[in-house]
PDB file of C-alpha atoms in Angstrom:
ATOM      1  CA  MET A   1       0.000   0.000   0.000  1.00  0.00           C
ATOM      2  CA  SER A   2       1.429   3.359  -1.062  1.00  0.00           C
ATOM      3  CA  VAL A   3       1.494   6.617   0.883  1.00  0.00           C
ATOM      4  CA  GLN A   4      -0.901   8.086  -1.665  1.00  0.00           C
ATOM      5  CA  GLU A   5      -3.416   5.293  -1.026  1.00  0.00           C
ATOM      6  CA  LEU A   6      -3.130   5.764   2.738  1.00  0.00           C
ATOM      7  CA  ARG A   7      -3.770   9.485   2.352  1.00  0.00           C
ATOM      8  CA  GLY A   8      -6.749   8.748   0.106  1.00  0.00           C
ATOM      9  CA  GLY A   9      -8.227   6.432   2.706  1.00  0.00           C
ATOM     10  CA  ALA A  10      -7.667   8.945   5.496  1.00  0.00           C
ATOM     11  CA  ARG A  11      -9.232  11.706   3.379  1.00  0.00           C
ATOM     12  CA  MET A  12     -12.317   9.582   2.714  1.00  0.00           C
ATOM     13  CA  VAL A  13     -12.711   8.558   6.369  1.00  0.00           C
ATOM     14  CA  LEU A  14     -12.353  12.117   7.615  1.00  0.00           C
ATOM     15  CA  CYS A  15     -14.819  13.608   5.105  1.00  0.00           C
ATOM     16  CA  ALA A  16     -17.331  10.805   5.713  1.00  0.00           C
ATOM     17  CA  SER A  17     -17.086  11.264   9.475  1.00  0.00           C
ATOM     18  CA  VAL A  18     -17.491  15.039   9.281  1.00  0.00           C
ATOM     19  CA  SER A  19     -20.512  14.623   6.961  1.00  0.00           C
ATOM     20  CA  TRP A  20     -22.159  12.171   9.361  1.00  0.00           C
ATOM     21  CA  TYR A  21     -21.462  14.403  12.365  1.00  0.00           C
ATOM     22  CA  LEU A  22     -22.887  17.525  10.712  1.00  0.00           C
ATOM     23  CA  ALA A  23     -26.009  15.729   9.489  1.00  0.00           C
ATOM     24  CA  VAL A  24     -26.678  14.391  12.991  1.00  0.00           C
ATOM     25  CA  GLU A  25     -26.029  17.788  14.595  1.00  0.00           C
ATOM     26  CA  LEU A  26     -28.434  19.397  12.131  1.00  0.00           C
ATOM     27  CA  HIS A  27     -31.074  16.814  13.206  1.00  0.00           C
ATOM     28  CA  ILE A  28     -31.532  15.552   9.658  1.00  0.00           C
ATOM     29  CA  ASP A  29     -31.321  11.917  10.766  1.00  0.00           C
ATOM     30  CA  SER A  30     -29.774   9.851  13.540  1.00  0.00           C
ATOM     31  CA  ALA A  31     -28.076   7.579  10.960  1.00  0.00           C
ATOM     32  CA  PRO A  32     -27.463   9.761   7.861  1.00  0.00           C
ATOM     33  CA  VAL A  33     -25.981   7.153   5.529  1.00  0.00           C
ATOM     34  CA  ALA A  34     -26.695   9.244   2.436  1.00  0.00           C
ATOM     35  CA  ALA A  35     -24.468  12.012   3.828  1.00  0.00           C
ATOM     36  CA  VAL A  36     -21.507   9.634   3.798  1.00  0.00           C
ATOM     37  CA  LEU A  37     -21.905   8.455   0.194  1.00  0.00           C
ATOM     38  CA  PRO A  38     -20.499  11.587  -1.537  1.00  0.00           C
ATOM     39  CA  ALA A  39     -17.207  11.109   0.309  1.00  0.00           C
ATOM     40  CA  VAL A  40     -17.066   7.418  -0.609  1.00  0.00           C
ATOM     41  CA  PHE A  41     -17.798   7.861  -4.313  1.00  0.00           C
ATOM     42  CA  THR A  42     -16.516  11.349  -5.107  1.00  0.00           C
ATOM     43  CA  LEU A  43     -13.136  11.079  -3.384  1.00  0.00           C
ATOM     44  CA  ALA A  44     -12.247   7.787  -5.068  1.00  0.00           C
ATOM     45  CA  GLY A  45     -10.209   9.704  -7.668  1.00  0.00           C
ATOM     46  CA  ILE A  46      -8.002  12.761  -7.431  1.00  0.00           C
ATOM     47  CA  PRO A  47      -9.540  14.935  -4.669  1.00  0.00           C
ATOM     48  CA  LEU A  48      -9.008  18.111  -6.685  1.00  0.00           C
ATOM     49  CA  TRP A  49     -11.760  16.842  -8.976  1.00  0.00           C
ATOM     50  CA  ALA A  50     -14.170  16.583  -6.026  1.00  0.00           C
ATOM     51  CA  PRO A  51     -15.891  19.975  -6.572  1.00  0.00           C
ATOM     52  CA  ARG A  52     -16.770  19.177 -10.170  1.00  0.00           C
ATOM     53  CA  LEU A  53     -17.910  15.623  -9.393  1.00  0.00           C
ATOM     54  CA  GLY A  54     -19.749  16.856  -6.309  1.00  0.00           C
ATOM     55  CA  PHE A  55     -21.840  19.273  -8.347  1.00  0.00           C
ATOM     56  CA  TYR A  56     -22.586  16.546 -10.874  1.00  0.00           C
ATOM     57  CA  ARG A  57     -23.704  14.311  -8.030  1.00  0.00           C
ATOM     58  CA  LEU A  58     -25.895  17.084  -6.630  1.00  0.00           C
ATOM     59  CA  GLY A  59     -27.574  17.521  -9.995  1.00  0.00           C
ATOM     60  CA  GLY A  60     -28.170  13.779 -10.217  1.00  0.00           C
ATOM     61  CA  VAL A  61     -29.634  13.652  -6.709  1.00  0.00           C
ATOM     62  CA  LEU A  62     -31.988  16.558  -7.414  1.00  0.00           C
ATOM     63  CA  LEU A  63     -33.261  14.969 -10.623  1.00  0.00           C
ATOM     64  CA  GLY A  64     -33.548  11.511  -9.082  1.00  0.00           C
ATOM     65  CA  VAL A  65     -35.340  12.653  -5.927  1.00  0.00           C
ATOM     66  CA  GLY A  66     -37.759  14.688  -8.032  1.00  0.00           C
ATOM     67  CA  ILE A  67     -38.527  11.731 -10.305  1.00  0.00           C
ATOM     68  CA  GLY A  68     -38.975   9.347  -7.356  1.00  0.00           C
ATOM     69  CA  ALA A  69     -41.204  11.781  -5.432  1.00  0.00           C
ATOM     70  CA  LEU A  70     -43.438  12.407  -8.460  1.00  0.00           C
ATOM     71  CA  ALA A  71     -43.718   8.674  -9.086  1.00  0.00           C
ATOM     72  CA  LEU A  72     -44.797   8.055  -5.496  1.00  0.00           C
ATOM     73  CA  ARG A  73     -47.385  10.793  -5.815  1.00  0.00           C
ATOM     74  CA  TRP A  74     -48.976   9.634  -9.076  1.00  0.00           C
ATOM     75  CA  LEU A  75     -48.158   5.920  -9.475  1.00  0.00           C
ATOM     76  CA  PRO A  76     -48.871   2.778  -7.434  1.00  0.00           C
ATOM     77  CA  VAL A  77     -45.864   0.856  -6.088  1.00  0.00           C
ATOM     78  CA  SER A  78     -45.511  -1.951  -8.632  1.00  0.00           C
ATOM     79  CA  VAL A  79     -43.042  -3.527 -11.027  1.00  0.00           C
ATOM     80  CA  LEU A  80     -44.418  -1.540 -13.960  1.00  0.00           C
ATOM     81  CA  SER A  81     -44.081   1.692 -11.993  1.00  0.00           C
ATOM     82  CA  LEU A  82     -40.506   0.777 -11.079  1.00  0.00           C
ATOM     83  CA  ALA A  83     -39.716   0.110 -14.746  1.00  0.00           C
ATOM     84  CA  LEU A  84     -41.091   3.532 -15.631  1.00  0.00           C
ATOM     85  CA  VAL A  85     -39.054   5.203 -12.857  1.00  0.00           C
ATOM     86  CA  VAL A  86     -35.846   3.513 -14.050  1.00  0.00           C
ATOM     87  CA  SER A  87     -36.587   4.448 -17.666  1.00  0.00           C
ATOM     88  CA  VAL A  88     -37.244   8.102 -16.874  1.00  0.00           C
ATOM     89  CA  GLY A  89     -34.217   8.198 -14.567  1.00  0.00           C
ATOM     90  CA  TYR A  90     -31.984   6.799 -17.297  1.00  0.00           C
ATOM     91  CA  LEU A  91     -33.251   9.316 -19.841  1.00  0.00           C
ATOM     92  CA  ALA A  92     -32.680  12.132 -17.348  1.00  0.00           C
ATOM     93  CA  GLY A  93     -29.179  10.787 -16.720  1.00  0.00           C
ATOM     94  CA  LEU A  94     -28.456  11.241 -20.422  1.00  0.00           C
ATOM     95  CA  LEU A  95     -28.913  14.969 -19.880  1.00  0.00           C
ATOM     96  CA  LEU A  96     -26.403  14.972 -17.024  1.00  0.00           C
ATOM     97  CA  ARG A  97     -23.387  13.256 -18.550  1.00  0.00           C
ATOM     98  CA  ILE A  98     -20.064  12.901 -16.793  1.00  0.00           C
ATOM     99  CA  ASP A  99     -17.253  12.740 -19.370  1.00  0.00           C
ATOM    100  CA  GLY A 100     -19.754  11.567 -21.963  1.00  0.00           C
ATOM    101  CA  ALA A 101     -21.269   8.774 -19.841  1.00  0.00           C
ATOM    102  CA  PRO A 102     -24.838   8.986 -18.474  1.00  0.00           C
ATOM    103  CA  SER A 103     -25.003   9.790 -14.770  1.00  0.00           C
ATOM    104  CA  PRO A 104     -26.116   6.711 -12.775  1.00  0.00           C
ATOM    105  CA  GLN A 105     -26.886   8.919  -9.779  1.00  0.00           C
ATOM    106  CA  VAL A 106     -30.269   9.935 -11.222  1.00  0.00           C
ATOM    107  CA  VAL A 107     -31.507   6.341 -11.423  1.00  0.00           C
ATOM    108  CA  VAL A 108     -30.068   5.446  -7.999  1.00  0.00           C
ATOM    109  CA  SER A 109     -31.756   8.364  -6.234  1.00  0.00           C
ATOM    110  CA  ALA A 110     -35.047   7.857  -8.064  1.00  0.00           C
ATOM    111  CA  VAL A 111     -35.207   4.140  -7.195  1.00  0.00           C
ATOM    112  CA  LEU A 112     -34.252   4.695  -3.540  1.00  0.00           C
ATOM    113  CA  VAL A 113     -36.919   7.356  -3.066  1.00  0.00           C
ATOM    114  CA  PHE A 114     -39.524   5.255  -4.881  1.00  0.00           C
ATOM    115  CA  GLY A 115     -38.591   2.185  -2.810  1.00  0.00           C
ATOM    116  CA  VAL A 116     -39.054   3.999   0.518  1.00  0.00           C
ATOM    117  CA  PRO A 117     -42.610   5.397   0.434  1.00  0.00           C
ATOM    118  CA  VAL A 118     -42.225   7.220   3.746  1.00  0.00           C
ATOM    119  CA  ALA A 119     -43.349  10.810   4.234  1.00  0.00           C
ATOM    120  CA  GLY A 120     -40.391  13.196   4.373  1.00  0.00           C
ATOM    121  CA  TYR A 121     -37.841  10.696   3.047  1.00  0.00           C
ATOM    122  CA  PRO A 122     -37.159  12.541  -0.261  1.00  0.00           C
ATOM    123  CA  GLU A 123     -36.429  15.777   1.591  1.00  0.00           C
ATOM    124  CA  GLN A 124     -34.281  13.941   4.130  1.00  0.00           C
ATOM    125  CA  ARG A 125     -32.210  12.211   1.467  1.00  0.00           C
ATOM    126  CA  LEU A 126     -31.712  15.503  -0.368  1.00  0.00           C
ATOM    127  CA  LEU A 127     -30.559  17.296   2.788  1.00  0.00           C
ATOM    128  CA  GLU A 128     -28.136  14.490   3.676  1.00  0.00           C
ATOM    129  CA  ASN A 129     -26.606  14.642   0.210  1.00  0.00           C
ATOM    130  CA  LEU A 130     -26.302  18.420   0.424  1.00  0.00           C
ATOM    131  CA  VAL A 131     -24.322  18.096   3.653  1.00  0.00           C
ATOM    132  CA  GLY A 132     -22.080  15.351   2.259  1.00  0.00           C
ATOM    133  CA  ILE A 133     -21.430  17.179  -1.007  1.00  0.00           C
ATOM    134  CA  ALA A 134     -20.658  20.441   0.818  1.00  0.00           C
ATOM    135  CA  VAL A 135     -18.046  18.683   2.958  1.00  0.00           C
ATOM    136  CA  VAL A 136     -16.484  16.970  -0.056  1.00  0.00           C
ATOM    137  CA  VAL A 137     -16.362  20.168  -2.119  1.00  0.00           C
ATOM    138  CA  LEU A 138     -14.970  22.383   0.643  1.00  0.00           C
ATOM    139  CA  LEU A 139     -12.790  20.005   2.669  1.00  0.00           C
ATOM    140  CA  GLY A 140     -11.736  17.243   0.242  1.00  0.00           C
ATOM    141  CA  PRO A 141      -9.364  19.302  -1.957  1.00  0.00           C
ATOM    142  CA  LEU A 142      -7.587  20.723   1.118  1.00  0.00           C
ATOM    143  CA  LEU A 143      -6.600  17.355   2.627  1.00  0.00           C
ATOM    144  CA  TRP A 144      -3.188  16.225   1.306  1.00  0.00           C
ATOM    145  CA  PRO A 145      -3.891  17.340  -2.261  1.00  0.00           C
ATOM    146  CA  PRO A 146      -1.753  15.409  -4.765  1.00  0.00           C
ATOM    147  CA  ASP A 147      -0.188  17.312  -7.636  1.00  0.00           C
ATOM    148  CA  PRO A 148      -2.123  16.341 -10.801  1.00  0.00           C
ATOM    149  CA  CYS A 149       0.888  17.346 -12.889  1.00  0.00           C
ATOM    150  CA  ALA A 150       3.058  14.724 -11.169  1.00  0.00           C
ATOM    151  CA  ILE A 151       0.339  12.076 -11.485  1.00  0.00           C
ATOM    152  CA  LEU A 152      -0.198  12.671 -15.200  1.00  0.00           C
ATOM    153  CA  SER A 153       3.544  12.839 -15.817  1.00  0.00           C
ATOM    154  CA  ARG A 154       4.055   9.422 -14.214  1.00  0.00           C
ATOM    155  CA  ARG A 155       1.257   7.940 -16.288  1.00  0.00           C
ATOM    156  CA  LEU A 156       2.690   9.443 -19.471  1.00  0.00           C
ATOM    157  CA  ASP A 157       6.106   7.990 -18.618  1.00  0.00           C
ATOM    158  CA  ALA A 158       4.534   4.552 -18.154  1.00  0.00           C
ATOM    159  CA  TYR A 159       2.836   4.849 -21.569  1.00  0.00           C
ATOM    160  CA  ARG A 160       6.094   5.983 -23.185  1.00  0.00           C
ATOM    161  CA  GLU A 161       8.015   3.017 -21.760  1.00  0.00           C
ATOM    162  CA  ARG A 162       5.417   0.499 -22.944  1.00  0.00           C
ATOM    163  CA  LEU A 163       5.266   2.143 -26.357  1.00  0.00           C
ATOM    164  CA  ASP A 164       9.055   2.031 -26.634  1.00  0.00           C
ATOM    165  CA  ARG A 165       9.106  -1.692 -25.817  1.00  0.00           C
ATOM    166  CA  LEU A 166       6.346  -2.429 -28.306  1.00  0.00           C
ATOM    167  CA  LEU A 167       7.957  -0.497 -31.158  1.00  0.00           C
ATOM    168  CA  ARG A 168      11.366  -2.041 -30.462  1.00  0.00           C
ATOM    169  CA  ARG A 169       9.972  -5.548 -30.669  1.00  0.00           C
ATOM    170  CA  HIS A 170       7.850  -4.752 -33.700  1.00  0.00           C
ATOM    171  CA  ALA A 171      10.807  -3.316 -35.579  1.00  0.00           C
ATOM    172  CA  VAL A 172      13.121  -6.191 -34.700  1.00  0.00           C
ATOM    173  CA  GLN A 173      10.798  -9.189 -34.920  1.00  0.00           C
ATOM    174  CA  GLY A 174       8.028  -7.977 -37.183  1.00  0.00           C
ATOM    175  CA  ALA A 175       5.528  -9.598 -34.822  1.00  0.00           C
ATOM    176  CA  PRO A 176       2.003  -8.299 -34.148  1.00  0.00           C
ATOM    177  CA  PRO A 177       1.473  -6.921 -30.634  1.00  0.00           C
ATOM    178  CA  ALA A 178      -0.785  -9.836 -29.665  1.00  0.00           C
ATOM    179  CA  ALA A 179       2.330 -12.017 -29.584  1.00  0.00           C
ATOM    180  CA  ASP A 180       4.265  -9.552 -27.460  1.00  0.00           C
ATOM    181  CA  ARG A 181       3.819 -10.660 -23.881  1.00  0.00           C
ATOM    182  CA  ASP A 182       6.291  -8.214 -22.412  1.00  0.00           C
ATOM    183  CA  ALA A 183       4.673  -5.173 -24.020  1.00  0.00           C
ATOM    184  CA  GLY A 184       1.259  -6.143 -22.682  1.00  0.00           C
ATOM    185  CA  THR A 185      -2.086  -6.019 -24.392  1.00  0.00           C
ATOM    186  CA  ALA A 186      -2.018  -3.488 -27.224  1.00  0.00           C
ATOM    187  CA  GLU A 187      -5.634  -2.362 -27.064  1.00  0.00           C
ATOM    188  CA  ASP A 188      -5.402  -0.899 -23.563  1.00  0.00           C
ATOM    189  CA  LEU A 189      -2.104   0.741 -24.558  1.00  0.00           C
ATOM    190  CA  TRP A 190      -3.769   2.784 -27.301  1.00  0.00           C
ATOM    191  CA  GLN A 191      -6.571   3.809 -24.938  1.00  0.00           C
ATOM    192  CA  GLN A 192      -4.125   5.380 -22.490  1.00  0.00           C
ATOM    193  CA  PRO A 193      -3.518   8.637 -24.454  1.00  0.00           C
ATOM    194  CA  ARG A 194      -7.291   9.236 -24.634  1.00  0.00           C
ATOM    195  CA  ASP A 195      -7.600   8.661 -20.908  1.00  0.00           C
ATOM    196  CA  LEU A 196      -4.705  11.039 -20.306  1.00  0.00           C
ATOM    197  CA  GLU A 197      -6.369  13.719 -22.465  1.00  0.00           C
ATOM    198  CA  ARG A 198      -9.600  13.319 -20.494  1.00  0.00           C
ATOM    199  CA  ASP A 199      -7.820  13.536 -17.135  1.00  0.00           C
ATOM    200  CA  LEU A 200      -5.774  16.497 -18.356  1.00  0.00           C
ATOM    201  CA  ARG A 201      -9.002  18.416 -18.965  1.00  0.00           C
ATOM    202  CA  ARG A 202     -10.174  17.475 -15.485  1.00  0.00           C
ATOM    203  CA  ALA A 203      -6.876  18.575 -13.947  1.00  0.00           C
ATOM    204  CA  ARG A 204      -7.025  21.968 -15.672  1.00  0.00           C
ATOM    205  CA  GLN A 205     -10.486  22.536 -14.268  1.00  0.00           C
ATOM    206  CA  ALA A 206      -9.435  21.280 -10.839  1.00  0.00           C
ATOM    207  CA  LEU A 207      -6.529  23.707 -10.534  1.00  0.00           C
ATOM    208  CA  ARG A 208      -8.985  26.588 -10.723  1.00  0.00           C
ATOM    209  CA  TRP A 209     -10.401  25.391  -7.406  1.00  0.00           C
ATOM    210  CA  SER A 210      -7.047  24.868  -5.685  1.00  0.00           C
ATOM    211  CA  VAL A 211      -5.118  27.806  -4.294  1.00  0.00           C
ATOM    212  CA  LEU A 212      -2.466  25.405  -3.003  1.00  0.00           C
ATOM    213  CA  LEU A 213      -1.587  23.915  -6.395  1.00  0.00           C
ATOM    214  CA  ARG A 214      -2.347  26.759  -8.793  1.00  0.00           C
ATOM    215  CA  ARG A 215       1.381  27.342  -9.209  1.00  0.00           C
ATOM    216  CA  SER A 216       1.537  23.930 -10.932  1.00  0.00           C
ATOM    217  CA  ALA A 217      -0.408  25.236 -13.941  1.00  0.00           C
ATOM    218  CA  PRO A 218       2.647  25.995 -16.161  1.00  0.00           C
ATOM    219  CA  ALA A 219       4.148  22.546 -15.509  1.00  0.00           C
ATOM    220  CA  LEU A 220       0.768  20.964 -16.204  1.00  0.00           C
ATOM    221  CA  GLU A 221       0.615  22.707 -19.582  1.00  0.00           C
ATOM    222  CA  GLU A 222       4.040  21.336 -20.507  1.00  0.00           C
ATOM    223  CA  VAL A 223       2.916  17.813 -19.674  1.00  0.00           C
ATOM    224  CA  GLY A 224      -0.299  18.526 -21.566  1.00  0.00           C
ATOM    225  CA  HIS A 225       1.616  19.268 -24.780  1.00  0.00           C
ATOM    226  CA  ARG A 226       3.290  15.846 -24.577  1.00  0.00           C
ATOM    227  CA  ILE A 227      -0.007  14.137 -23.783  1.00  0.00           C
ATOM    228  CA  HIS A 228      -1.508  15.750 -26.866  1.00  0.00           C
ATOM    229  CA  LEU A 229       1.420  14.458 -28.933  1.00  0.00           C
ATOM    230  CA  ALA A 230       0.850  10.951 -27.569  1.00  0.00           C
ATOM    231  CA  GLU A 231      -2.849  11.147 -28.430  1.00  0.00           C
ATOM    232  CA  ARG A 232      -2.185  12.373 -32.002  1.00  0.00           C
ATOM    233  CA  THR A 233       0.379   9.664 -32.754  1.00  0.00           C
ATOM    234  CA  ALA A 234      -1.504   6.777 -31.123  1.00  0.00           C
ATOM    235  CA  ALA A 235      -3.855   6.109 -34.061  1.00  0.00           C
ATOM    236  CA  PRO A 236      -1.192   5.788 -36.816  1.00  0.00           C
ATOM    237  CA  LEU A 237       1.055   3.741 -34.533  1.00  0.00           C
ATOM    238  CA  HIS A 238      -1.877   1.477 -33.699  1.00  0.00           C
ATOM    239  CA  CYS A 239      -2.422   0.887 -37.404  1.00  0.00           C
ATOM    240  CA  LEU A 240       1.295   0.275 -37.940  1.00  0.00           C
ATOM    241  CA  THR A 241       1.710  -2.285 -35.156  1.00  0.00           C
ATOM    242  CA  ALA A 242      -1.652  -4.011 -35.475  1.00  0.00           C
ATOM    243  CA  GLN A 243      -1.743  -4.685 -39.213  1.00  0.00           C
ATOM    244  CA  LEU A 244       1.720  -4.207 -40.699  1.00  0.00           C
ATOM    245  CA  ARG A 245       4.988  -6.034 -40.426  1.00  0.00           C
ATOM    246  CA  PRO A 246       8.280  -4.512 -41.515  1.00  0.00           C
ATOM    247  CA  ALA A 247       9.411  -6.303 -44.655  1.00  0.00           C
ATOM    248  CA  ASP A 248      13.097  -5.811 -43.910  1.00  0.00           C
ATOM    249  CA  ASP A 249      14.406  -6.146 -40.373  1.00  0.00           C
ATOM    250  CA  ARG A 250      17.525  -4.265 -41.443  1.00  0.00           C
ATOM    251  CA  ASP A 251      15.565  -1.084 -42.255  1.00  0.00           C
ATOM    252  CA  PRO A 252      16.715   1.507 -39.677  1.00  0.00           C
ATOM    253  CA  PHE A 253      13.873   3.947 -40.440  1.00  0.00           C
ATOM    254  CA  PRO A 254      11.266   2.578 -37.948  1.00  0.00           C
ATOM    255  CA  ASP A 255      13.834   2.604 -35.149  1.00  0.00           C
ATOM    256  CA  ALA A 256      14.846   6.179 -35.969  1.00  0.00           C
ATOM    257  CA  VAL A 257      11.213   7.334 -35.806  1.00  0.00           C
ATOM    258  CA  ARG A 258      10.757   5.441 -32.543  1.00  0.00           C
ATOM    259  CA  HIS A 259      13.787   7.177 -31.063  1.00  0.00           C
ATOM    260  CA  ALA A 260      12.510  10.637 -32.081  1.00  0.00           C
ATOM    261  CA  LEU A 261       9.024  10.001 -30.683  1.00  0.00           C
ATOM    262  CA  VAL A 262      10.216   8.544 -27.388  1.00  0.00           C
ATOM    263  CA  ASP A 263      12.565  11.499 -26.887  1.00  0.00           C
ATOM    264  CA  ALA A 264       9.736  13.965 -27.520  1.00  0.00           C
ATOM    265  CA  LEU A 265       7.365  12.177 -25.138  1.00  0.00           C
ATOM    266  CA  ALA A 266      10.091  12.362 -22.479  1.00  0.00           C
ATOM    267  CA  GLY A 267      10.214  16.145 -22.871  1.00  0.00           C
ATOM    268  CA  ALA A 268      13.500  16.371 -24.787  1.00  0.00           C
ATOM    269  CA  ASP A 269      14.058  18.503 -27.869  1.00  0.00           C
ATOM    270  CA  PRO A 270      13.381  16.140 -30.808  1.00  0.00           C
ATOM    271  CA  THR A 271      14.980  18.356 -33.478  1.00  0.00           C
ATOM    272  CA  GLU A 272      18.081  16.241 -34.094  1.00  0.00           C
ATOM    273  CA  PRO A 273      16.318  12.837 -33.909  1.00  0.00           C
ATOM    274  CA  ILE A 274      13.685  14.070 -36.370  1.00  0.00           C
ATOM    275  CA  ALA A 275      16.325  15.299 -38.828  1.00  0.00           C
ATOM    276  CA  ARG A 276      18.213  12.023 -38.505  1.00  0.00           C
ATOM    277  CA  ALA A 277      15.026   9.990 -39.058  1.00  0.00           C
ATOM    278  CA  ARG A 278      14.126  11.992 -42.171  1.00  0.00           C
ATOM    279  CA  ALA A 279      17.612  11.484 -43.609  1.00  0.00           C
ATOM    280  CA  ILE A 280      17.376   7.739 -42.988  1.00  0.00           C
ATOM    281  CA  GLY A 281      13.897   7.659 -44.484  1.00  0.00           C
ATOM    282  CA  ARG A 282      15.129   9.273 -47.698  1.00  0.00           C
ATOM    283  CA  ARG A 283      17.959   6.746 -47.995  1.00  0.00           C
ATOM    284  CA  HIS A 284      15.850   3.684 -47.162  1.00  0.00           C
ATOM    285  CA  GLY A 285      12.516   4.493 -48.777  1.00  0.00           C
ATOM    286  CA  PRO A 286      10.538   1.490 -50.155  1.00  0.00           C
ATOM    287  CA  ALA A 287      11.141   0.722 -53.798  1.00  0.00           C
ATOM    288  CA  ALA A 288       7.651  -0.564 -54.652  1.00  0.00           C
ATOM    289  CA  PRO A 289       4.865   2.073 -54.426  1.00  0.00           C
ATOM    290  CA  GLY A 290       1.599   0.671 -53.057  1.00  0.00           C
ATOM    291  CA  SER A 291       3.282  -2.250 -51.302  1.00  0.00           C
ATOM    292  CA  GLN A 292       2.994  -2.987 -47.605  1.00  0.00           C
ATOM    293  CA  PRO A 293       6.459  -1.546 -46.897  1.00  0.00           C
ATOM    294  CA  ASP A 294       5.373   1.596 -48.725  1.00  0.00           C
ATOM    295  CA  LEU A 295       2.288   1.876 -46.482  1.00  0.00           C
ATOM    296  CA  ALA A 296       4.387   1.395 -43.353  1.00  0.00           C
ATOM    297  CA  HIS A 297       6.828   4.020 -44.606  1.00  0.00           C
ATOM    298  CA  GLY A 298       3.948   6.452 -45.181  1.00  0.00           C
ATOM    299  CA  ILE A 299       2.620   5.944 -41.655  1.00  0.00           C
ATOM    300  CA  LEU A 300       6.052   6.583 -40.200  1.00  0.00           C
ATOM    301  CA  LEU A 301       6.324   9.781 -42.262  1.00  0.00           C
ATOM    302  CA  LEU A 302       2.937  10.852 -40.870  1.00  0.00           C
ATOM    303  CA  VAL A 303       4.261  10.341 -37.335  1.00  0.00           C
ATOM    304  CA  LEU A 304       7.321  12.419 -38.234  1.00  0.00           C
ATOM    305  CA  ASP A 305       5.096  15.212 -39.602  1.00  0.00           C
ATOM    306  CA  THR A 306       3.187  15.265 -36.304  1.00  0.00           C
ATOM    307  CA  LEU A 307       6.476  15.371 -34.420  1.00  0.00           C
ATOM    308  CA  ASP A 308       7.628  18.261 -36.594  1.00  0.00           C
ATOM    309  CA  GLU A 309       4.473  20.240 -35.749  1.00  0.00           C
ATOM    310  CA  TYR A 310       5.095  19.583 -32.057  1.00  0.00           C
ATOM    311  CA  ARG A 311       8.755  20.653 -32.407  1.00  0.00           C
ATOM    312  CA  ARG A 312       7.925  23.896 -34.203  1.00  0.00           C
ATOM    313  CA  ALA A 313       5.333  24.803 -31.557  1.00  0.00           C
ATOM    314  CA  HIS A 314       7.394  24.012 -28.460  1.00  0.00           C
ATOM    315  CA  PHE A 315      11.060  23.955 -29.535  1.00  0.00           C
ATOM    316  CA  PRO A 316      11.346  26.836 -32.014  1.00  0.00           C
ATOM    317  CA  GLY A 317      14.768  27.220 -33.470  1.00  0.00           C
ATOM    318  CA  PRO A 318      16.650  27.787 -36.696  1.00  0.00           C
TER     319      PRO A 318
END
């Protein structure tokens, strides 16, 4: 268990306990379980994202409680009524998406309210959630806040190392990634840049809420440029490694492109590796247009073009 995980557990316990205590002191309920849930679910990720996720959860609770209360008022408690509540809750969740996915909170709140036909329960559940969300939003980001820049940088380094291993083996052996046990499963590798882009957007929003870590914004932008490069080159590299095999293991061009890309993803100036790769590509271009080696060569040139755009934007020089 890492120090970060221990801090995350302590953060969750403290916020859950404070939420419970406040809800009891405010005489909302003697056992306010719903006040604890925002801490459990919202603080599972980076706590700096808690304000944004907390407001999403609040919106889901409001919609769900409203749907459940209206159903109790106008419908009998039956399986058909439950099916209607779930259907309406799902459709409402489509309006309250979190990173493109429908919010499950609407359905959960609607079903819980509908399943407890007790007077005052909808209002009680709403108040408990308000207390829990307030604690998470105000207290969560202040308790041992991790630096999102450092977290994303470590994840990008892990992607770069796996990509380097995969491209090395592909260039040397000409084997598809499914046969590469050391490089791991390829499909989850190509998903990592998209996940990094998504979490980069979250981190940028989170820093607006954090006075403690706002100074990390410039470093986060530098990491963000490299994440964007990884995302732009993932698709052509996926095509290259999934469907193509180098026809000539002695061709140094793929390894030169790999070297330039890995250097750029590490934050180094890729000017010299790019120039060297282009020179090698001109000397070792495929002789047969339209052949598989020609297609692989074209994909590698596309990766080099993307690297050149990155270099001109972030390493301007002669």
